[in-house]
Structure formats: C-alpha cells, structure tokens
Amino acid sequence: KKISIVSLGNGPSGICLSYLLSGYTPYFKRHSLHPHPILQRKLEEAPDVSILDQDLEYLSEGLEGRSHSPVALLFDTLLRPDTDFGGTAESVLSWWHETDRAIPHLVLGRNPPGGAWHSIEGSMVTLSKGEWMGLPDLQFKDWLKQKRRGLRNHRATAEDIAQYYQHYVMKKGLQKNFRCGTVVTSVRKVSAKSISCHVQKDLQKSDSFWKFDEESVEVFQVDGFVKTVEGDKEPFSVYAENVVLATGTYDSPTWLGVKGENLSYVHHQLSALEEAVKNNSIGITSDPVLIVGAGLTAADAILFAHHCSIPVIHVFRRRVTDPGLIFNQLPKMMYPEYHKVHQMMKEQSAACAGPYECYVSLPEHHVLSFGKDKKCIFQDKNGCQKAYKISMALVLTGSNPNLSFLPNNGIDLAMDSAQPVNSKRNPIDIDPFTYECIQEKGLYALGPLAGDNFVRFVQGGALAAASSLLKKVNKNPP
C-alpha cells in the first residue's frame, strides 16, 4: 500500500475528512424532498451517483447562507435542509459504507480526536446550536439522548462536544487512521529520488503504508515527534503525496504589542481568570480585571467575572453600534447571555454610570501600556489618556494559527502573501471546489485556515477535499 494522504489536525475537519476517505459515501436519499426546488431537481438528475463523484460547483450554484464557501453551504443544506429557518427537515443524504473506496490515510493531532475542543473550558456553552456541531450520519442530539441529557437552550457545552467527537471516531471505526499525541515540526516537499534508498527499503520492509512509484517526482516529508506515556519525544518522518492542513487557529493568541504586555499579570487566555478565581487570588474585593477585546471569548470572560461578582473594566476599539461587532450579528433570542453583555457594553460606559455594578465599558479605547505597578494606561479616539489600577489583564482579541512547521510560516500560501495567515482577514488561498492550495499542489487547507470558522461549515471543505483526493488517487491506482 502507498500512503496518499496525511491530515494535520484532528478536530471536526480532520474527523469529517477521515470519515469520507474511509469509504463512507453519501448518496441522494430516494424519495426525499429538499426545500430548495432547484437543488432538488439537480439531485434527481443523478440519483445513483455519489455526491462525492458529482460536480460540486454545479450542485452548489445559487445557494445562499451564512458562509462564503459554496461547498460549505451545499453540504450543510444536504445535512440540515432548512435549519436556518428553524426547520427540522431530515437530511436528504443516505450513507453507504463502500469499503473498496477507502484510501489509506493518517490523521495526526496533539489532543484526542476533537482537536481544540479538548483545550476549551469544559463548562463553556458553545456559540452554535448543538445540532450544528454534529458530524455526518450521527446526530448530536441522538448522542446526547443516550447520555440522558437535554440541550440547554439548544446549545451544548464544550465538554459534550469533545466527548461526542471522540465517540464518533470510535463508533465509525476511524481510530486506526488517528495518531494522537503527535506534534508536527516540519512539512517540506522533497524529490522522491532524494529519499535515500535504504529509507525506502526500510519503509517497504516494515508493515507500513509507504511504497513509492518511481514516477512520483515530488512528495511531502512530514517530520515531528510523538509524546510517549513516559513523557519522551519519539521522532517520526512520513512521506505523503498529499497533505491536508486542518490545524485550526486556536494555537497562538494575538498580542497587542504594547509596553509591559509580557508582565506576569497580563494573560492571553480565559483559563487564567478561571485559575485565579479557583485559587482565590482574585475575588469580589480585588481591583478590577481588565478585559480587552469585543469578541465572544471576551464576552465569555465578562460573563464569568460577572457570575463571580468580580469588577471588570472592558476596553475595545470598535463603536458599540459597529455592524462588524459579533453581537450585532447574533439573533437575540438564541443568545440571551451575549445580548446581555452587549447591553452592558452600551449602557455602562465610563462617562455615565449604568444599572450594572462592577462593570465599566470603554468603547473606542485602546491600551497604551501596562505598568509594573499594575497601572494600565488607555487612550480614547480623541487622544485623551486615562490610567486605571487593575488586578490582572486578559487580552482576548483573537488568535492566529501556528504554521511554523511550513516554509516561511505558510505566508506564501495566503491570499495576501505579504501578511501572516489569519482566518478572518487573510485565509489560505484555495480553490473553492477542491480546497487545494492555489500556490502548492498536493497541499489542501480546511476549516479556519481556509476561512471556514463554524463547525457546521467546515464539513463542506472536507467534502470538497475528499472529492478531489478520491479522483486523484483513483486515477493512479496502486
């Protein structure tokens, strides 16, 4: 056997890709009716052809929704036909396990299957509705029912989701493709000839996936190490014709780049606040906690502090009414707690005391410096400066992917190759119907790296990549 595909990252994108590469094949379910009449007509044209083998561009034409990716909208609407309108129509897909279509592949990840969901505080409630966190052909709500739990306000906790992803991998028999506790340190293109003969012989002797065609001129060399139970690091090298980047963006929190940001009371992760409350170093009588940022993680921190009656100073650069602010895009009914944070941000600015105790909002301000004496200096849009004494600071302004294992940190692959890769502002440049990198053939990018930021929409990327990889690999049979 020859390994064709290595996926880096074992979160929802990596799991979904593994499912599709393991021979699980979606077909249009006979006699089912999709609420989108044009799509229904297209699906009826080739009912015996798997969705993976159809023209994804043709099928996804004309679909609209909350994602910029046509294939993400297509797969989502096949799995959850009218979910955005509150409907509960059944999926129009039926899944067949066609084992002869399976392609040997490896999924490498640091954590157990589920990726960053294992690093998030377990009691956190997810932004997305529970059913939107589900993977193909095993509904999240059915799994929760087995655990005899309902969904709170349709939403799930991070711990539920991490467990569900692990359960999914076991239930679908995918675990043989997963290698957990692995850290990849380098991905490089090498010529097949340059891999020394004895390495090739070793690879062929060992009962492994690797064999080479002389014709395949270039392959990817993936280097890294496995963390053993004893805490040692065992190095490994694998060679693959295709590499899928599905590492997400949870790795490195964004820094403000201001003076004093490296002082010990300045943190870049919400867990630091939870830790401080747990060991009683912060409480009701402390100086305020500074929270910088106006995204959902900042909101989670404010809710947590509010719940523990800890005073908060909240600093963010945007206006409260800015349409780009996530709170102005969320339906109030579904997200009452985030709506509450937004109310606080509006009504409780430093200029006028509002109804909420222990919270001050400073819109259109930015941090100038953190002092050794825990004095923090801010500036508003008019250049006016203020100083506050704080107990700790949480800078929660988003995170960047860690692509240090790629040449030049992967910058050459981005839409704007003068800037680092960023899921919101500068994703990797991909073909929208295959998710293959425009700048590097054989390399694919899924999930946030490709600009798909919600679990329900990362699955379309897996569909596009799997469809492309199946065509490639089956064209040159072993």
Coordinates of C-alpha atoms in Angstrom, one line a residue:
K1 CA 0.0 0.0 0.0
K2 CA 1.1 3.5 -0.5
I3 CA 0.1 6.4 1.8
S4 CA -1.5 9.1 -0.2
I5 CA -2.8 11.5 2.4
V6 CA -1.7 12.9 5.8
S7 CA -4.1 15.2 7.6
L8 CA -2.6 17.6 10.2
G9 CA -5.2 18.3 12.8
N10 CA -7.8 16.0 14.3
G11 CA -10.6 18.5 15.0
P12 CA -14.0 18.4 13.2
S13 CA -12.4 19.0 9.8
G14 CA -9.9 16.2 10.2
I15 CA -12.6 13.8 11.5
C16 CA -15.0 14.5 8.7
L17 CA -12.3 14.1 6.1
S18 CA -11.3 10.7 7.6
Y19 CA -14.9 9.6 7.5
L20 CA -15.2 10.4 3.8
L21 CA -11.8 8.8 3.0
S22 CA -12.8 5.6 4.9
G23 CA -15.3 4.6 2.3
Y24 CA -18.4 6.3 3.8
T25 CA -20.2 7.6 0.7
P26 CA -23.2 10.0 0.6
Y27 CA -26.0 9.5 -2.0
F28 CA -29.2 11.4 -2.5
K29 CA -31.8 9.6 -0.5
R30 CA -34.6 8.2 -2.7
H31 CA -38.0 9.9 -2.4
S32 CA -36.7 12.6 -0.1
L33 CA -37.7 16.2 -0.8
H34 CA -35.3 19.1 -0.4
P35 CA -37.0 22.5 0.4
H36 CA -34.8 24.2 -2.3
P37 CA -36.5 23.2 -5.6
I38 CA -33.6 23.9 -7.9
L39 CA -31.3 21.8 -5.8
Q40 CA -33.9 19.0 -5.6
R41 CA -34.1 19.0 -9.4
K42 CA -30.3 18.7 -9.7
L43 CA -30.2 15.9 -7.1
E44 CA -32.8 13.9 -9.0
E45 CA -30.7 14.1 -12.2
A46 CA -28.1 11.5 -11.0
P47 CA -29.6 9.7 -8.0
D48 CA -27.2 6.7 -8.4
V49 CA -24.0 8.8 -8.5
S50 CA -22.5 9.5 -5.1
I51 CA -22.3 13.2 -4.1
L52 CA -18.5 12.8 -3.9
D53 CA -18.5 12.0 -7.6
Q54 CA -20.8 14.8 -8.8
D55 CA -19.9 18.3 -9.9
L56 CA -19.9 20.2 -6.7
E57 CA -19.7 23.5 -8.5
Y58 CA -22.9 22.7 -10.4
L59 CA -24.8 21.4 -7.3
S60 CA -23.8 24.4 -5.1
E61 CA -24.6 27.1 -7.7
G62 CA -27.2 29.6 -6.4
L63 CA -27.2 28.6 -2.7
E64 CA -27.2 31.3 -0.1
G65 CA -26.5 31.3 3.6
R66 CA -24.1 32.2 6.4
S67 CA -20.9 31.1 4.7
H68 CA -18.9 32.4 1.8
S69 CA -18.0 28.9 0.7
P70 CA -20.4 27.4 -1.9
V71 CA -19.5 23.8 -1.0
A72 CA -19.9 24.5 2.7
L73 CA -23.4 25.8 2.0
L74 CA -24.1 22.7 -0.2
F75 CA -23.0 20.1 2.4
D76 CA -24.7 21.9 5.2
T77 CA -28.1 22.2 3.4
L78 CA -27.9 18.5 2.4
L79 CA -27.3 17.5 6.1
R80 CA -29.7 20.1 7.6
P81 CA -32.0 21.3 4.9
D82 CA -33.9 24.2 6.5
T83 CA -32.1 24.7 9.8
D84 CA -31.6 28.5 9.3
F85 CA -35.4 28.9 9.2
G86 CA -35.9 26.9 12.3
G87 CA -37.0 23.8 10.3
T88 CA -36.1 20.3 11.3
A89 CA -36.3 18.5 7.9
E90 CA -34.4 15.3 7.8
S91 CA -31.1 15.1 5.9
V92 CA -31.6 14.2 2.3
L93 CA -28.4 12.0 2.3
S94 CA -28.1 8.3 2.8
W95 CA -24.7 7.0 3.7
W96 CA -23.2 3.7 2.4
H97 CA -20.0 2.2 3.6
E98 CA -18.2 1.2 0.4
T99 CA -15.0 -0.3 1.8
D100 CA -13.4 -0.6 -1.6
R101 CA -13.4 3.2 -1.9
A102 CA -11.4 3.6 1.3
I103 CA -8.0 5.3 0.9
P104 CA -5.2 4.7 3.4
H105 CA -4.6 8.0 5.3
L106 CA -3.3 9.3 8.6
V107 CA -4.8 11.9 10.8
L108 CA -2.2 13.5 13.2
G109 CA -3.2 15.6 16.2
R110 CA -1.9 16.7 19.6
N111 CA -5.1 16.0 21.5
P112 CA -7.6 13.2 21.4
P113 CA -9.9 13.4 18.4
G114 CA -11.8 16.7 18.6
G115 CA -8.8 18.9 18.5
A116 CA -9.0 22.3 20.3
W117 CA -12.4 21.3 21.8
H118 CA -10.3 19.4 24.4
S119 CA -8.5 22.6 25.4
I120 CA -11.6 24.7 26.0
E121 CA -13.0 25.1 29.5
G122 CA -15.4 22.1 29.7
S123 CA -18.4 24.0 31.1
M124 CA -18.4 26.7 28.3
V125 CA -21.6 26.8 26.3
T126 CA -21.0 26.8 22.5
L127 CA -22.0 29.6 20.3
S128 CA -23.6 27.3 17.8
K129 CA -26.7 25.3 18.4
G130 CA -26.0 21.7 19.4
E131 CA -27.3 20.2 16.2
W132 CA -24.9 22.4 14.2
M133 CA -21.9 20.8 16.0
G134 CA -22.8 17.4 14.6
L135 CA -20.9 15.3 12.1
P136 CA -22.4 13.3 9.2
D137 CA -24.7 10.4 10.0
L138 CA -24.6 10.5 13.8
Q139 CA -26.8 13.2 15.1
F140 CA -25.5 15.1 18.1
K141 CA -28.9 15.2 19.8
D142 CA -29.3 11.4 19.5
W143 CA -25.9 11.0 21.1
L144 CA -26.9 13.4 23.9
K145 CA -30.1 11.5 24.5
Q146 CA -28.0 8.4 25.2
K147 CA -26.3 10.4 27.8
R148 CA -29.8 11.3 29.1
R149 CA -29.3 15.0 28.8
G150 CA -31.2 17.7 27.0
L151 CA -29.6 20.7 25.4
R152 CA -29.6 23.9 27.3
N153 CA -31.4 26.4 25.1
H154 CA -30.4 24.2 22.1
R155 CA -26.7 24.6 22.9
A156 CA -24.1 22.2 24.2
T157 CA -21.1 22.5 26.4
A158 CA -17.5 22.2 25.1
E159 CA -17.1 19.0 27.2
D160 CA -20.1 17.4 25.5
I161 CA -18.7 18.2 22.1
A162 CA -15.2 17.0 22.9
Q163 CA -16.7 13.7 24.1
Y164 CA -19.0 13.4 21.1
Y165 CA -16.1 13.8 18.6
Q166 CA -14.2 11.0 20.4
H167 CA -17.3 8.8 20.4
Y168 CA -17.8 9.5 16.7
V169 CA -14.3 8.3 15.7
M170 CA -14.8 5.1 17.7
K171 CA -18.4 4.4 16.5
K172 CA -17.4 4.9 12.8
G173 CA -14.3 2.7 13.2
L174 CA -11.9 5.5 12.2
Q175 CA -9.5 5.2 15.1
K176 CA -7.0 3.1 13.1
N177 CA -6.3 6.3 11.0
F178 CA -5.7 8.5 14.0
R179 CA -2.4 9.1 15.7
C180 CA -2.9 11.3 18.8
G181 CA -0.2 13.0 20.9
T182 CA 1.8 13.9 17.7
V183 CA 3.4 17.2 17.1
V184 CA 4.4 18.1 13.5
T185 CA 7.5 20.2 13.3
S186 CA 8.1 20.4 9.6
V187 CA 6.3 19.8 6.2
R188 CA 8.6 20.1 3.1
K189 CA 8.4 19.0 -0.5
V190 CA 11.2 16.6 -1.4
S191 CA 12.0 14.8 -4.6
A192 CA 11.2 11.1 -4.3
K193 CA 14.7 10.3 -5.6
S194 CA 16.4 12.2 -2.8
I195 CA 14.9 10.0 -0.1
S196 CA 17.8 7.6 0.3
C197 CA 17.4 4.1 -1.0
H198 CA 17.8 2.5 2.4
V199 CA 15.0 4.6 3.9
Q200 CA 12.8 3.5 1.0
K201 CA 13.8 -0.2 1.7
D202 CA 13.1 0.2 5.4
L203 CA 9.7 1.7 4.7
Q204 CA 8.8 -1.1 2.3
K205 CA 10.0 -3.8 4.6
S206 CA 8.2 -2.5 7.6
D207 CA 4.5 -3.3 7.6
S208 CA 3.7 0.3 6.9
F209 CA 1.8 2.3 4.3
W210 CA 4.8 3.6 2.4
K211 CA 5.8 2.5 -1.1
F212 CA 6.9 4.7 -3.9
D213 CA 6.3 4.9 -7.6
E214 CA 9.4 6.0 -9.4
E215 CA 7.3 8.4 -11.4
S216 CA 6.1 10.4 -8.5
V217 CA 8.6 13.1 -8.7
E218 CA 7.8 15.0 -5.5
V219 CA 6.3 14.0 -2.2
F220 CA 5.8 15.8 1.1
Q221 CA 8.1 14.8 4.0
V222 CA 6.3 15.3 7.3
D223 CA 8.5 15.3 10.4
G224 CA 7.6 15.5 14.0
F225 CA 7.5 13.7 17.3
V226 CA 5.1 11.5 19.3
K227 CA 4.7 12.2 23.0
T228 CA 5.0 8.8 24.8
V229 CA 3.3 7.9 28.1
E230 CA 6.6 8.3 29.9
G231 CA 6.9 11.9 28.6
D232 CA 9.6 11.2 26.0
K233 CA 9.5 12.5 22.5
E234 CA 10.0 9.9 19.8
P235 CA 10.7 11.4 16.4
F236 CA 9.0 10.3 13.2
S237 CA 9.1 11.0 9.4
V238 CA 6.4 10.1 7.0
Y239 CA 6.1 10.7 3.2
A240 CA 2.8 11.5 1.5
E241 CA 1.7 12.7 -1.9
N242 CA -1.0 14.9 -0.3
V243 CA -1.1 16.8 2.9
V244 CA -4.2 18.4 4.4
L245 CA -3.8 21.3 6.8
A246 CA -6.6 21.2 9.3
T247 CA -4.8 22.7 12.3
G248 CA -7.4 25.4 13.2
T249 CA -6.4 28.7 14.7
Y250 CA -6.5 28.0 18.5
D251 CA -2.8 27.9 18.8
S252 CA -1.4 31.4 19.4
P253 CA -3.4 34.2 21.0
T254 CA -2.9 37.6 19.4
W255 CA -0.8 40.1 21.3
L256 CA -1.4 43.8 21.3
G257 CA 2.3 44.6 21.0
V258 CA 2.3 47.2 23.7
K259 CA 4.8 48.0 26.5
G260 CA 4.5 45.7 29.6
E261 CA 2.4 43.1 27.8
N262 CA 4.9 40.4 29.0
L263 CA 4.4 41.2 32.7
S264 CA 3.2 38.4 34.8
Y265 CA -0.3 39.8 35.5
V266 CA -1.1 40.1 31.7
H267 CA -2.7 37.0 30.2
H268 CA -3.9 35.9 26.8
Q269 CA -6.2 33.1 27.7
L270 CA -9.6 33.0 29.5
S271 CA -8.3 30.0 31.6
A272 CA -6.0 32.4 33.5
L273 CA -9.1 34.1 35.1
E274 CA -10.7 30.8 36.0
E275 CA -7.5 29.7 37.6
A276 CA -7.2 32.9 39.6
V277 CA -10.7 32.6 40.9
K278 CA -10.1 28.9 41.8
N279 CA -7.1 29.7 43.9
N280 CA -8.7 32.8 45.4
S281 CA -6.1 35.2 44.2
I282 CA -8.9 37.3 42.8
G283 CA -12.3 38.0 44.3
I284 CA -15.1 40.5 45.0
T285 CA -12.8 42.9 46.8
S286 CA -9.9 42.9 44.2
D287 CA -9.1 45.7 41.9
P288 CA -10.9 45.3 38.6
V289 CA -9.9 42.8 36.0
L290 CA -9.2 44.4 32.6
I291 CA -10.7 42.6 29.6
V292 CA -9.5 43.7 26.2
G293 CA -11.5 42.7 23.1
A294 CA -15.0 42.6 21.8
G295 CA -15.4 39.0 20.5
L296 CA -17.1 36.0 22.1
T297 CA -14.2 35.0 24.2
A298 CA -14.1 38.5 25.8
A299 CA -17.8 38.1 26.3
D300 CA -17.3 34.7 28.0
A301 CA -14.8 36.3 30.3
I302 CA -17.2 39.1 31.2
L303 CA -20.0 36.6 31.9
F304 CA -17.6 34.5 34.1
A305 CA -16.4 37.6 36.1
H306 CA -20.0 38.9 36.4
H307 CA -21.1 35.5 37.7
C308 CA -18.3 35.6 40.4
S309 CA -19.0 39.3 41.2
I310 CA -15.6 40.4 40.1
P311 CA -15.3 44.0 38.9
V312 CA -14.4 44.5 35.3
I313 CA -13.0 47.2 33.0
H314 CA -13.8 46.4 29.4
V315 CA -11.8 48.0 26.7
F316 CA -12.4 47.6 22.9
R317 CA -11.6 49.6 19.8
R318 CA -14.9 49.5 18.0
R319 CA -18.1 51.5 18.4
V320 CA -20.9 49.6 20.2
T321 CA -23.1 50.0 17.1
D322 CA -20.4 48.8 14.7
P323 CA -22.1 46.3 12.4
G324 CA -18.8 44.3 12.3
L325 CA -19.2 43.6 16.1
I326 CA -20.3 40.0 16.5
F327 CA -23.1 41.0 18.9
N328 CA -24.8 43.0 16.2
Q329 CA -24.9 39.8 14.1
L330 CA -26.3 37.3 16.6
P331 CA -30.1 36.7 16.9
K332 CA -31.1 37.9 20.4
M333 CA -33.5 35.0 21.1
M334 CA -30.8 32.4 20.7
Y335 CA -28.1 34.2 22.6
P336 CA -29.6 35.9 25.6
E337 CA -26.4 36.0 27.6
Y338 CA -24.3 37.6 24.8
H339 CA -27.1 40.0 24.3
K340 CA -26.8 40.9 27.9
V341 CA -23.1 41.6 27.5
H342 CA -23.9 43.8 24.6
Q343 CA -26.4 45.8 26.7
M344 CA -23.8 46.3 29.3
M345 CA -21.3 47.5 26.7
K346 CA -23.9 50.0 25.5
E347 CA -25.2 51.3 28.8
Q348 CA -22.3 51.2 31.1
S349 CA -19.6 53.4 29.6
A350 CA -17.2 55.2 32.0
A351 CA -18.9 58.5 31.1
C352 CA -22.2 57.6 32.6
A353 CA -22.9 55.1 35.4
G354 CA -25.5 52.5 34.3
P355 CA -27.5 49.8 36.1
Y356 CA -24.8 47.1 36.2
E357 CA -22.5 47.2 39.2
C358 CA -18.8 46.2 38.9
Y359 CA -18.6 46.8 35.2
V360 CA -17.2 49.7 33.1
S361 CA -17.2 49.8 29.4
L362 CA -14.6 51.8 27.4
P363 CA -15.6 51.7 23.7
E364 CA -13.3 53.1 21.1
H365 CA -10.3 52.9 23.5
H366 CA -7.0 51.1 23.2
V367 CA -4.3 50.1 25.7
L368 CA -1.1 52.2 25.5
S369 CA 0.9 50.3 28.2
F370 CA 0.9 48.0 31.2
G371 CA 2.9 49.3 34.2
K372 CA 4.9 47.2 36.7
D373 CA 2.6 48.7 39.4
K374 CA -0.4 47.2 37.7
K375 CA -1.4 50.6 36.4
C376 CA -2.8 50.4 32.9
I377 CA -2.9 53.4 30.5
F378 CA -5.6 53.8 27.9
Q379 CA -6.3 56.3 25.1
D380 CA -9.6 57.2 23.6
K381 CA -10.3 58.2 20.0
N382 CA -9.6 61.9 20.8
G383 CA -6.2 61.1 22.2
C384 CA -7.3 61.6 25.8
Q385 CA -5.5 59.3 28.2
K386 CA -6.8 57.6 31.4
A387 CA -5.0 55.4 33.9
Y388 CA -6.6 52.6 35.9
K389 CA -5.2 50.3 38.6
I390 CA -6.1 46.7 37.8
S391 CA -5.6 43.2 39.4
M392 CA -5.0 41.3 36.2
A393 CA -5.4 41.8 32.4
L394 CA -6.9 39.4 29.9
V395 CA -6.1 40.3 26.3
L396 CA -8.7 38.4 24.3
T397 CA -8.5 39.8 20.8
G398 CA -8.5 36.5 18.8
S399 CA -5.8 34.0 17.9
N400 CA -3.6 33.2 15.0
P401 CA -2.8 29.8 13.5
N402 CA 0.6 28.4 14.3
L403 CA 2.1 27.4 10.9
S404 CA 5.7 27.3 12.0
F405 CA 6.1 23.8 10.5
L406 CA 5.7 25.2 7.0
P407 CA 8.3 27.0 5.0
N408 CA 8.1 30.8 5.8
N409 CA 5.2 30.1 8.3
G410 CA 2.9 29.4 5.4
I411 CA 2.8 33.1 4.4
D412 CA 3.3 32.3 0.7
L413 CA 0.1 30.3 0.7
A414 CA -2.1 33.2 2.0
M415 CA -4.4 35.4 -0.1
D416 CA -2.1 38.3 0.7
S417 CA 1.4 36.8 0.8
A418 CA 2.8 39.9 2.5
Q419 CA 0.8 39.2 5.7
P420 CA 0.6 36.2 8.1
V421 CA -2.3 33.7 7.6
N422 CA -5.4 34.8 9.6
S423 CA -8.7 33.1 9.5
K424 CA -10.8 36.2 9.3
R425 CA -8.6 38.7 7.4
N426 CA -6.1 36.6 5.4
P427 CA -7.0 32.9 4.9
I428 CA -5.0 30.5 2.8
D429 CA -5.8 30.9 -0.9
I430 CA -7.6 27.7 -2.1
D431 CA -9.7 26.5 -5.0
P432 CA -13.3 26.8 -3.6
F433 CA -14.4 23.5 -5.1
T434 CA -11.4 21.3 -4.1
Y435 CA -9.8 23.2 -1.2
E436 CA -6.4 22.6 -2.8
C437 CA -3.9 25.4 -2.2
I438 CA -3.5 27.6 -5.3
Q439 CA 0.2 28.1 -4.6
E440 CA 1.1 24.4 -3.8
K441 CA -0.4 21.5 -5.5
G442 CA -1.0 18.4 -3.2
L443 CA -1.4 20.7 -0.2
Y444 CA -5.0 21.3 1.0
A445 CA -6.4 23.6 3.7
L446 CA -9.6 23.1 5.7
G447 CA -11.5 24.9 8.4
P448 CA -10.4 28.3 9.8
L449 CA -7.2 28.2 7.8
A450 CA -9.4 28.4 4.7
G451 CA -11.8 31.0 6.3
D452 CA -14.5 28.5 7.4
N453 CA -15.0 29.3 11.1
F454 CA -18.1 27.3 12.2
V455 CA -18.2 23.5 12.7
R456 CA -21.3 23.2 10.5
F457 CA -19.4 24.9 7.7
V458 CA -16.0 23.2 8.0
Q459 CA -17.6 20.0 6.8
G460 CA -18.1 21.3 3.2
G461 CA -14.3 21.8 2.9
A462 CA -13.8 18.1 3.9
L463 CA -16.4 17.1 1.2
A464 CA -14.5 19.2 -1.4
A465 CA -11.1 17.9 -0.5
A466 CA -12.3 14.3 -0.2
S467 CA -13.9 14.5 -3.6
S468 CA -10.7 15.9 -5.1
L469 CA -8.5 13.4 -3.4
L470 CA -10.6 10.4 -4.4
K471 CA -10.5 11.4 -8.0
K472 CA -6.7 11.9 -7.8
V473 CA -5.9 8.7 -6.0
N474 CA -8.2 6.5 -8.1
K475 CA -6.7 7.9 -11.3
N476 CA -3.4 6.4 -10.4
P477 CA -4.4 3.0 -8.9
P478 CA -1.6 1.2 -6.9

